[in-house]
Amino acid sequence: MKILEYGDSKKNKIILIHGFQMHIDSLKVYIDTLKKDYCVIVPVLPGHNPDIKEEFESFERCLDEFEEYYINKFGNEAYAIISFSMGGVFASYIWKNAKIKINKIIMESSPLLKWNDLMINIMTKKYLSLTRATRERNPKIITQATNSIVLEENLDSFLKMLDNMSDETIINYLKEVGKFNLPNNIDSSNTGIYYDYGGKINEIIFKKVGKYISKYYDNAYIHCIEGKGHCEDAIFQPEKKVKELIKKLN
């Protein structure tokens, strides 16, 4: 796993975590803005590096690697974690493991409740099919991608990333996401929890996550982004989104 650093290492630390099949270039606006006032640490999870092929096995293995790196270099505190979609699962692993103390954890449309086997199988088949078609440069699928998950300007890097993402890595990610269930008793006495989700019908599962967090965590702030799909503003209006994030950080 590659770990990138931006900004002054003496400033408060923000861990910025991408979503599944979200290329690092999609975080450029966030990095360029946040690094002015923070030290930004970005783990590039296995399978998401466009330059090398790297297999993903489990979030536990990624957690061990990331914590060893982070604690040895920065100590055991982070001002905030910001994560998108699947990145919230990895953020939750860091949070619940409690080796790194977190002041604020900010997540958008993260799948934090366990799926049944049918859902895991459906999602796995979907992503395998779409990724294989993208590797084959199917024009329809690529157009679909630029309308839903990647900016046109980041398309080349996105395609290189998927060229390096194996079927086994996709299968493992969906299995790991599907089995994860956010505990309802993580010590959050010193942690603010912010969870956003979209208002469109396909965000219903993330609405349930928001209700779950609100039920079990008193210091949680849940927000529905009306009329928006999955991480829509985060991907296609990052300048707007980063301003909203800064308000949460302050």
PDB file of N, CA, C and O in Angstrom, residues 136-193:
ATOM      1  N   GLU A 136     -11.672  -3.493 -21.370  1.00  0.00           N
ATOM      2  CA  GLU A 136     -11.792  -3.710 -22.824  1.00  0.00           C
ATOM      3  C   GLU A 136     -12.125  -2.427 -23.570  1.00  0.00           C
ATOM      4  O   GLU A 136     -12.272  -2.442 -24.805  1.00  0.00           O
ATOM      5  N   ARG A 137     -12.236  -1.333 -22.816  1.00  0.00           N
ATOM      6  CA  ARG A 137     -12.516   0.007 -23.364  1.00  0.00           C
ATOM      7  C   ARG A 137     -13.860   0.050 -24.093  1.00  0.00           C
ATOM      8  O   ARG A 137     -13.989   0.649 -25.161  1.00  0.00           O
ATOM      9  N   ASN A 138     -14.847  -0.579 -23.496  1.00  0.00           N
ATOM     10  CA  ASN A 138     -16.207  -0.527 -24.030  1.00  0.00           C
ATOM     11  C   ASN A 138     -16.702   0.917 -23.970  1.00  0.00           C
ATOM     12  O   ASN A 138     -16.815   1.493 -22.876  1.00  0.00           O
ATOM     13  N   PRO A 139     -17.002   1.538 -25.117  1.00  0.00           N
ATOM     14  CA  PRO A 139     -17.364   2.964 -25.137  1.00  0.00           C
ATOM     15  C   PRO A 139     -18.574   3.298 -24.268  1.00  0.00           C
ATOM     16  O   PRO A 139     -18.594   4.338 -23.595  1.00  0.00           O
ATOM     17  N   LYS A 140     -19.562   2.437 -24.265  1.00  0.00           N
ATOM     18  CA  LYS A 140     -20.774   2.686 -23.484  1.00  0.00           C
ATOM     19  C   LYS A 140     -20.463   2.720 -21.987  1.00  0.00           C
ATOM     20  O   LYS A 140     -20.949   3.604 -21.251  1.00  0.00           O
ATOM     21  N   ILE A 141     -19.644   1.777 -21.539  1.00  0.00           N
ATOM     22  CA  ILE A 141     -19.312   1.691 -20.124  1.00  0.00           C
ATOM     23  C   ILE A 141     -18.424   2.857 -19.707  1.00  0.00           C
ATOM     24  O   ILE A 141     -18.573   3.414 -18.614  1.00  0.00           O
ATOM     25  N   ILE A 142     -17.507   3.260 -20.572  1.00  0.00           N
ATOM     26  CA  ILE A 142     -16.637   4.390 -20.257  1.00  0.00           C
ATOM     27  C   ILE A 142     -17.454   5.677 -20.168  1.00  0.00           C
ATOM     28  O   ILE A 142     -17.242   6.510 -19.278  1.00  0.00           O
ATOM     29  N   THR A 143     -18.402   5.845 -21.068  1.00  0.00           N
ATOM     30  CA  THR A 143     -19.286   7.011 -20.996  1.00  0.00           C
ATOM     31  C   THR A 143     -20.083   6.993 -19.698  1.00  0.00           C
ATOM     32  O   THR A 143     -20.262   8.022 -19.040  1.00  0.00           O
ATOM     33  N   GLN A 144     -20.553   5.809 -19.340  1.00  0.00           N
ATOM     34  CA  GLN A 144     -21.293   5.655 -18.090  1.00  0.00           C
ATOM     35  C   GLN A 144     -20.423   6.050 -16.899  1.00  0.00           C
ATOM     36  O   GLN A 144     -20.894   6.695 -15.954  1.00  0.00           O
ATOM     37  N   ALA A 145     -19.156   5.673 -16.942  1.00  0.00           N
ATOM     38  CA  ALA A 145     -18.237   5.994 -15.846  1.00  0.00           C
ATOM     39  C   ALA A 145     -18.049   7.496 -15.699  1.00  0.00           C
ATOM     40  O   ALA A 145     -18.053   8.033 -14.585  1.00  0.00           O
ATOM     41  N   THR A 146     -17.887   8.193 -16.841  1.00  0.00           N
ATOM     42  CA  THR A 146     -17.674   9.637 -16.778  1.00  0.00           C
ATOM     43  C   THR A 146     -18.938  10.388 -16.370  1.00  0.00           C
ATOM     44  O   THR A 146     -18.875  11.563 -16.029  1.00  0.00           O
ATOM     45  N   ASN A 147     -20.060   9.705 -16.402  1.00  0.00           N
ATOM     46  CA  ASN A 147     -21.312  10.323 -15.954  1.00  0.00           C
ATOM     47  C   ASN A 147     -21.643   9.992 -14.501  1.00  0.00           C
ATOM     48  O   ASN A 147     -22.598  10.552 -13.949  1.00  0.00           O
ATOM     49  N   SER A 148     -20.834   9.094 -13.898  1.00  0.00           N
ATOM     50  CA  SER A 148     -21.218   8.643 -12.561  1.00  0.00           C
ATOM     51  C   SER A 148     -20.083   8.568 -11.549  1.00  0.00           C
ATOM     52  O   SER A 148     -20.301   8.840 -10.363  1.00  0.00           O
ATOM     53  N   ILE A 149     -18.860   8.217 -11.970  1.00  0.00           N
ATOM     54  CA  ILE A 149     -17.826   7.974 -10.955  1.00  0.00           C
ATOM     55  C   ILE A 149     -16.473   8.639 -11.210  1.00  0.00           C
ATOM     56  O   ILE A 149     -15.608   8.593 -10.337  1.00  0.00           O
ATOM     57  N   VAL A 150     -16.285   9.275 -12.370  1.00  0.00           N
ATOM     58  CA  VAL A 150     -14.976   9.874 -12.624  1.00  0.00           C
ATOM     59  C   VAL A 150     -15.115  11.087 -13.536  1.00  0.00           C
ATOM     60  O   VAL A 150     -15.928  11.098 -14.462  1.00  0.00           O
ATOM     61  N   LEU A 151     -14.338  12.113 -13.240  1.00  0.00           N
ATOM     62  CA  LEU A 151     -14.296  13.279 -14.109  1.00  0.00           C
ATOM     63  C   LEU A 151     -13.549  12.942 -15.400  1.00  0.00           C
ATOM     64  O   LEU A 151     -12.606  12.150 -15.393  1.00  0.00           O
ATOM     65  N   GLU A 152     -13.960  13.561 -16.482  1.00  0.00           N
ATOM     66  CA  GLU A 152     -13.324  13.330 -17.778  1.00  0.00           C
ATOM     67  C   GLU A 152     -11.819  13.568 -17.708  1.00  0.00           C
ATOM     68  O   GLU A 152     -11.028  12.823 -18.292  1.00  0.00           O
ATOM     69  N   GLU A 153     -11.409  14.575 -16.972  1.00  0.00           N
ATOM     70  CA  GLU A 153      -9.984  14.922 -16.896  1.00  0.00           C
ATOM     71  C   GLU A 153      -9.158  13.856 -16.168  1.00  0.00           C
ATOM     72  O   GLU A 153      -7.932  13.808 -16.307  1.00  0.00           O
ATOM     73  N   ASN A 154      -9.828  13.018 -15.379  1.00  0.00           N
ATOM     74  CA  ASN A 154      -9.129  11.962 -14.647  1.00  0.00           C
ATOM     75  C   ASN A 154      -9.295  10.589 -15.290  1.00  0.00           C
ATOM     76  O   ASN A 154      -8.874   9.582 -14.718  1.00  0.00           O
ATOM     77  N   LEU A 155      -9.898  10.554 -16.473  1.00  0.00           N
ATOM     78  CA  LEU A 155     -10.260   9.275 -17.086  1.00  0.00           C
ATOM     79  C   LEU A 155      -9.044   8.402 -17.388  1.00  0.00           C
ATOM     80  O   LEU A 155      -9.066   7.190 -17.130  1.00  0.00           O
ATOM     81  N   ASP A 156      -7.979   8.966 -17.945  1.00  0.00           N
ATOM     82  CA  ASP A 156      -6.814   8.153 -18.308  1.00  0.00           C
ATOM     83  C   ASP A 156      -6.226   7.435 -17.102  1.00  0.00           C
ATOM     84  O   ASP A 156      -5.908   6.234 -17.163  1.00  0.00           O
ATOM     85  N   SER A 157      -6.072   8.164 -15.996  1.00  0.00           N
ATOM     86  CA  SER A 157      -5.527   7.550 -14.780  1.00  0.00           C
ATOM     87  C   SER A 157      -6.486   6.520 -14.207  1.00  0.00           C
ATOM     88  O   SER A 157      -6.068   5.479 -13.694  1.00  0.00           O
ATOM     89  N   PHE A 158      -7.773   6.805 -14.316  1.00  0.00           N
ATOM     90  CA  PHE A 158      -8.805   5.873 -13.853  1.00  0.00           C
ATOM     91  C   PHE A 158      -8.708   4.554 -14.629  1.00  0.00           C
ATOM     92  O   PHE A 158      -8.761   3.467 -14.041  1.00  0.00           O
ATOM     93  N   LEU A 159      -8.546   4.632 -15.946  1.00  0.00           N
ATOM     94  CA  LEU A 159      -8.454   3.427 -16.768  1.00  0.00           C
ATOM     95  C   LEU A 159      -7.191   2.633 -16.444  1.00  0.00           C
ATOM     96  O   LEU A 159      -7.224   1.398 -16.379  1.00  0.00           O
ATOM     97  N   LYS A 160      -6.087   3.323 -16.228  1.00  0.00           N
ATOM     98  CA  LYS A 160      -4.848   2.639 -15.862  1.00  0.00           C
ATOM     99  C   LYS A 160      -5.005   1.911 -14.521  1.00  0.00           C
ATOM    100  O   LYS A 160      -4.489   0.808 -14.331  1.00  0.00           O
ATOM    101  N   MET A 161      -5.711   2.558 -13.601  1.00  0.00           N
ATOM    102  CA  MET A 161      -5.958   1.945 -12.303  1.00  0.00           C
ATOM    103  C   MET A 161      -6.733   0.631 -12.457  1.00  0.00           C
ATOM    104  O   MET A 161      -6.361  -0.401 -11.896  1.00  0.00           O
ATOM    105  N   LEU A 162      -7.804   0.664 -13.258  1.00  0.00           N
ATOM    106  CA  LEU A 162      -8.610  -0.540 -13.432  1.00  0.00           C
ATOM    107  C   LEU A 162      -7.862  -1.619 -14.206  1.00  0.00           C
ATOM    108  O   LEU A 162      -8.105  -2.816 -13.992  1.00  0.00           O
ATOM    109  N   ASP A 163      -6.950  -1.219 -15.094  1.00  0.00           N
ATOM    110  CA  ASP A 163      -6.115  -2.207 -15.780  1.00  0.00           C
ATOM    111  C   ASP A 163      -5.274  -3.006 -14.786  1.00  0.00           C
ATOM    112  O   ASP A 163      -4.942  -4.172 -15.025  1.00  0.00           O
ATOM    113  N   ASN A 164      -4.922  -2.363 -13.676  1.00  0.00           N
ATOM    114  CA  ASN A 164      -4.082  -3.010 -12.668  1.00  0.00           C
ATOM    115  C   ASN A 164      -4.880  -3.656 -11.534  1.00  0.00           C
ATOM    116  O   ASN A 164      -4.274  -4.207 -10.611  1.00  0.00           O
ATOM    117  N   MET A 165      -6.204  -3.570 -11.598  1.00  0.00           N
ATOM    118  CA  MET A 165      -7.033  -4.133 -10.536  1.00  0.00           C
ATOM    119  C   MET A 165      -7.530  -5.507 -10.958  1.00  0.00           C
ATOM    120  O   MET A 165      -8.336  -5.633 -11.882  1.00  0.00           O
ATOM    121  N   SER A 166      -7.060  -6.536 -10.264  1.00  0.00           N
ATOM    122  CA  SER A 166      -7.408  -7.907 -10.637  1.00  0.00           C
ATOM    123  C   SER A 166      -8.826  -8.266 -10.201  1.00  0.00           C
ATOM    124  O   SER A 166      -9.404  -7.641  -9.303  1.00  0.00           O
ATOM    125  N   ASP A 167      -9.362  -9.314 -10.819  1.00  0.00           N
ATOM    126  CA  ASP A 167     -10.672  -9.821 -10.410  1.00  0.00           C
ATOM    127  C   ASP A 167     -10.646 -10.274  -8.956  1.00  0.00           C
ATOM    128  O   ASP A 167     -11.612 -10.066  -8.218  1.00  0.00           O
ATOM    129  N   GLU A 168      -9.551 -10.893  -8.541  1.00  0.00           N
ATOM    130  CA  GLU A 168      -9.446 -11.375  -7.166  1.00  0.00           C
ATOM    131  C   GLU A 168      -9.508 -10.228  -6.164  1.00  0.00           C
ATOM    132  O   GLU A 168     -10.145 -10.339  -5.103  1.00  0.00           O
ATOM    133  N   THR A 169      -8.876  -9.111  -6.512  1.00  0.00           N
ATOM    134  CA  THR A 169      -8.936  -7.931  -5.643  1.00  0.00           C
ATOM    135  C   THR A 169     -10.359  -7.406  -5.533  1.00  0.00           C
ATOM    136  O   THR A 169     -10.826  -7.054  -4.445  1.00  0.00           O
ATOM    137  N   ILE A 170     -11.076  -7.362  -6.643  1.00  0.00           N
ATOM    138  CA  ILE A 170     -12.475  -6.916  -6.623  1.00  0.00           C
ATOM    139  C   ILE A 170     -13.314  -7.840  -5.745  1.00  0.00           C
ATOM    140  O   ILE A 170     -14.104  -7.374  -4.903  1.00  0.00           O
ATOM    141  N   ILE A 171     -13.138  -9.135  -5.915  1.00  0.00           N
ATOM    142  CA  ILE A 171     -13.888 -10.117  -5.123  1.00  0.00           C
ATOM    143  C   ILE A 171     -13.608  -9.928  -3.632  1.00  0.00           C
ATOM    144  O   ILE A 171     -14.527  -9.931  -2.796  1.00  0.00           O
ATOM    145  N   ASN A 172     -12.342  -9.736  -3.292  1.00  0.00           N
ATOM    146  CA  ASN A 172     -11.972  -9.574  -1.887  1.00  0.00           C
ATOM    147  C   ASN A 172     -12.529  -8.292  -1.292  1.00  0.00           C
ATOM    148  O   ASN A 172     -12.972  -8.279  -0.131  1.00  0.00           O
ATOM    149  N   TYR A 173     -12.496  -7.209  -2.054  1.00  0.00           N
ATOM    150  CA  TYR A 173     -13.059  -5.944  -1.546  1.00  0.00           C
ATOM    151  C   TYR A 173     -14.548  -6.085  -1.255  1.00  0.00           C
ATOM    152  O   TYR A 173     -15.027  -5.687  -0.184  1.00  0.00           O
ATOM    153  N   LEU A 174     -15.297  -6.647  -2.190  1.00  0.00           N
ATOM    154  CA  LEU A 174     -16.736  -6.761  -1.992  1.00  0.00           C
ATOM    155  C   LEU A 174     -17.064  -7.703  -0.833  1.00  0.00           C
ATOM    156  O   LEU A 174     -18.018  -7.462  -0.073  1.00  0.00           O
ATOM    157  N   LYS A 175     -16.277  -8.742  -0.672  1.00  0.00           N
ATOM    158  CA  LYS A 175     -16.486  -9.649   0.458  1.00  0.00           C
ATOM    159  C   LYS A 175     -16.213  -8.939   1.772  1.00  0.00           C
ATOM    160  O   LYS A 175     -16.984  -9.071   2.736  1.00  0.00           O
ATOM    161  N   GLU A 176     -15.124  -8.177   1.823  1.00  0.00           N
ATOM    162  CA  GLU A 176     -14.763  -7.463   3.046  1.00  0.00           C
ATOM    163  C   GLU A 176     -15.778  -6.376   3.394  1.00  0.00           C
ATOM    164  O   GLU A 176     -16.151  -6.213   4.560  1.00  0.00           O
ATOM    165  N   VAL A 177     -16.220  -5.639   2.388  1.00  0.00           N
ATOM    166  CA  VAL A 177     -17.226  -4.603   2.627  1.00  0.00           C
ATOM    167  C   VAL A 177     -18.531  -5.250   3.086  1.00  0.00           C
ATOM    168  O   VAL A 177     -19.182  -4.786   4.028  1.00  0.00           O
ATOM    169  N   GLY A 178     -18.913  -6.335   2.422  1.00  0.00           N
ATOM    170  CA  GLY A 178     -20.179  -6.979   2.723  1.00  0.00           C
ATOM    171  C   GLY A 178     -20.261  -7.578   4.116  1.00  0.00           C
ATOM    172  O   GLY A 178     -21.347  -7.650   4.700  1.00  0.00           O
ATOM    173  N   LYS A 179     -19.146  -7.985   4.661  1.00  0.00           N
ATOM    174  CA  LYS A 179     -19.171  -8.619   5.990  1.00  0.00           C
ATOM    175  C   LYS A 179     -19.002  -7.603   7.116  1.00  0.00           C
ATOM    176  O   LYS A 179     -19.198  -7.929   8.294  1.00  0.00           O
ATOM    177  N   PHE A 180     -18.688  -6.357   6.771  1.00  0.00           N
ATOM    178  CA  PHE A 180     -18.397  -5.371   7.820  1.00  0.00           C
ATOM    179  C   PHE A 180     -19.679  -4.832   8.437  1.00  0.00           C
ATOM    180  O   PHE A 180     -20.640  -4.497   7.738  1.00  0.00           O
ATOM    181  N   ASN A 181     -19.679  -4.745   9.748  1.00  0.00           N
ATOM    182  CA  ASN A 181     -20.793  -4.133  10.466  1.00  0.00           C
ATOM    183  C   ASN A 181     -20.208  -3.217  11.541  1.00  0.00           C
ATOM    184  O   ASN A 181     -19.471  -3.681  12.416  1.00  0.00           O
ATOM    185  N   LEU A 182     -20.507  -1.954  11.457  1.00  0.00           N
ATOM    186  CA  LEU A 182     -19.962  -0.992  12.407  1.00  0.00           C
ATOM    187  C   LEU A 182     -20.428  -1.341  13.821  1.00  0.00           C
ATOM    188  O   LEU A 182     -21.636  -1.425  14.067  1.00  0.00           O
ATOM    189  N   PRO A 183     -19.500  -1.547  14.753  1.00  0.00           N
ATOM    190  CA  PRO A 183     -19.923  -1.812  16.134  1.00  0.00           C
ATOM    191  C   PRO A 183     -20.718  -0.632  16.686  1.00  0.00           C
ATOM    192  O   PRO A 183     -20.535   0.518  16.256  1.00  0.00           O
ATOM    193  N   ASN A 184     -21.587  -0.899  17.636  1.00  0.00           N
ATOM    194  CA  ASN A 184     -22.407   0.177  18.200  1.00  0.00           C
ATOM    195  C   ASN A 184     -21.861   0.705  19.521  1.00  0.00           C
ATOM    196  O   ASN A 184     -22.530   1.474  20.214  1.00  0.00           O
ATOM    197  N   ASN A 185     -20.631   0.286  19.854  1.00  0.00           N
ATOM    198  CA  ASN A 185     -20.091   0.657  21.162  1.00  0.00           C
ATOM    199  C   ASN A 185     -18.644   1.144  21.096  1.00  0.00           C
ATOM    200  O   ASN A 185     -17.908   1.036  22.080  1.00  0.00           O
ATOM    201  N   ILE A 186     -18.227   1.691  19.978  1.00  0.00           N
ATOM    202  CA  ILE A 186     -16.875   2.256  19.901  1.00  0.00           C
ATOM    203  C   ILE A 186     -16.818   3.478  20.803  1.00  0.00           C
ATOM    204  O   ILE A 186     -17.752   4.302  20.820  1.00  0.00           O
ATOM    205  N   ASP A 187     -15.747   3.634  21.552  1.00  0.00           N
ATOM    206  CA  ASP A 187     -15.596   4.807  22.409  1.00  0.00           C
ATOM    207  C   ASP A 187     -15.497   6.055  21.535  1.00  0.00           C
ATOM    208  O   ASP A 187     -14.537   6.230  20.793  1.00  0.00           O
ATOM    209  N   SER A 188     -16.509   6.897  21.614  1.00  0.00           N
ATOM    210  CA  SER A 188     -16.529   8.121  20.798  1.00  0.00           C
ATOM    211  C   SER A 188     -16.678   9.353  21.665  1.00  0.00           C
ATOM    212  O   SER A 188     -17.122  10.406  21.195  1.00  0.00           O
ATOM    213  N   SER A 189     -16.309   9.235  22.952  1.00  0.00           N
ATOM    214  CA  SER A 189     -16.479  10.354  23.874  1.00  0.00           C
ATOM    215  C   SER A 189     -15.694  11.584  23.450  1.00  0.00           C
ATOM    216  O   SER A 189     -16.072  12.714  23.763  1.00  0.00           O
ATOM    217  N   ASN A 190     -14.607  11.361  22.723  1.00  0.00           N
ATOM    218  CA  ASN A 190     -13.783  12.490  22.277  1.00  0.00           C
ATOM    219  C   ASN A 190     -13.727  12.593  20.753  1.00  0.00           C
ATOM    220  O   ASN A 190     -12.808  13.200  20.205  1.00  0.00           O
ATOM    221  N   THR A 191     -14.720  11.998  20.091  1.00  0.00           N
ATOM    222  CA  THR A 191     -14.728  11.977  18.627  1.00  0.00           C
ATOM    223  C   THR A 191     -16.071  12.458  18.093  1.00  0.00           C
ATOM    224  O   THR A 191     -17.119  11.913  18.454  1.00  0.00           O
ATOM    225  N   GLY A 192     -16.035  13.459  17.228  1.00  0.00           N
ATOM    226  CA  GLY A 192     -17.236  13.880  16.520  1.00  0.00           C
ATOM    227  C   GLY A 192     -17.419  13.033  15.270  1.00  0.00           C
ATOM    228  O   GLY A 192     -16.450  12.759  14.551  1.00  0.00           O
ATOM    229  N   ILE A 193     -18.644  12.599  15.022  1.00  0.00           N
ATOM    230  CA  ILE A 193     -18.920  11.706  13.893  1.00  0.00           C
ATOM    231  C   ILE A 193     -19.848  12.422  12.922  1.00  0.00           C
ATOM    232  O   ILE A 193     -20.954  12.835  13.287  1.00  0.00           O
TER     233      ILE A 193
END
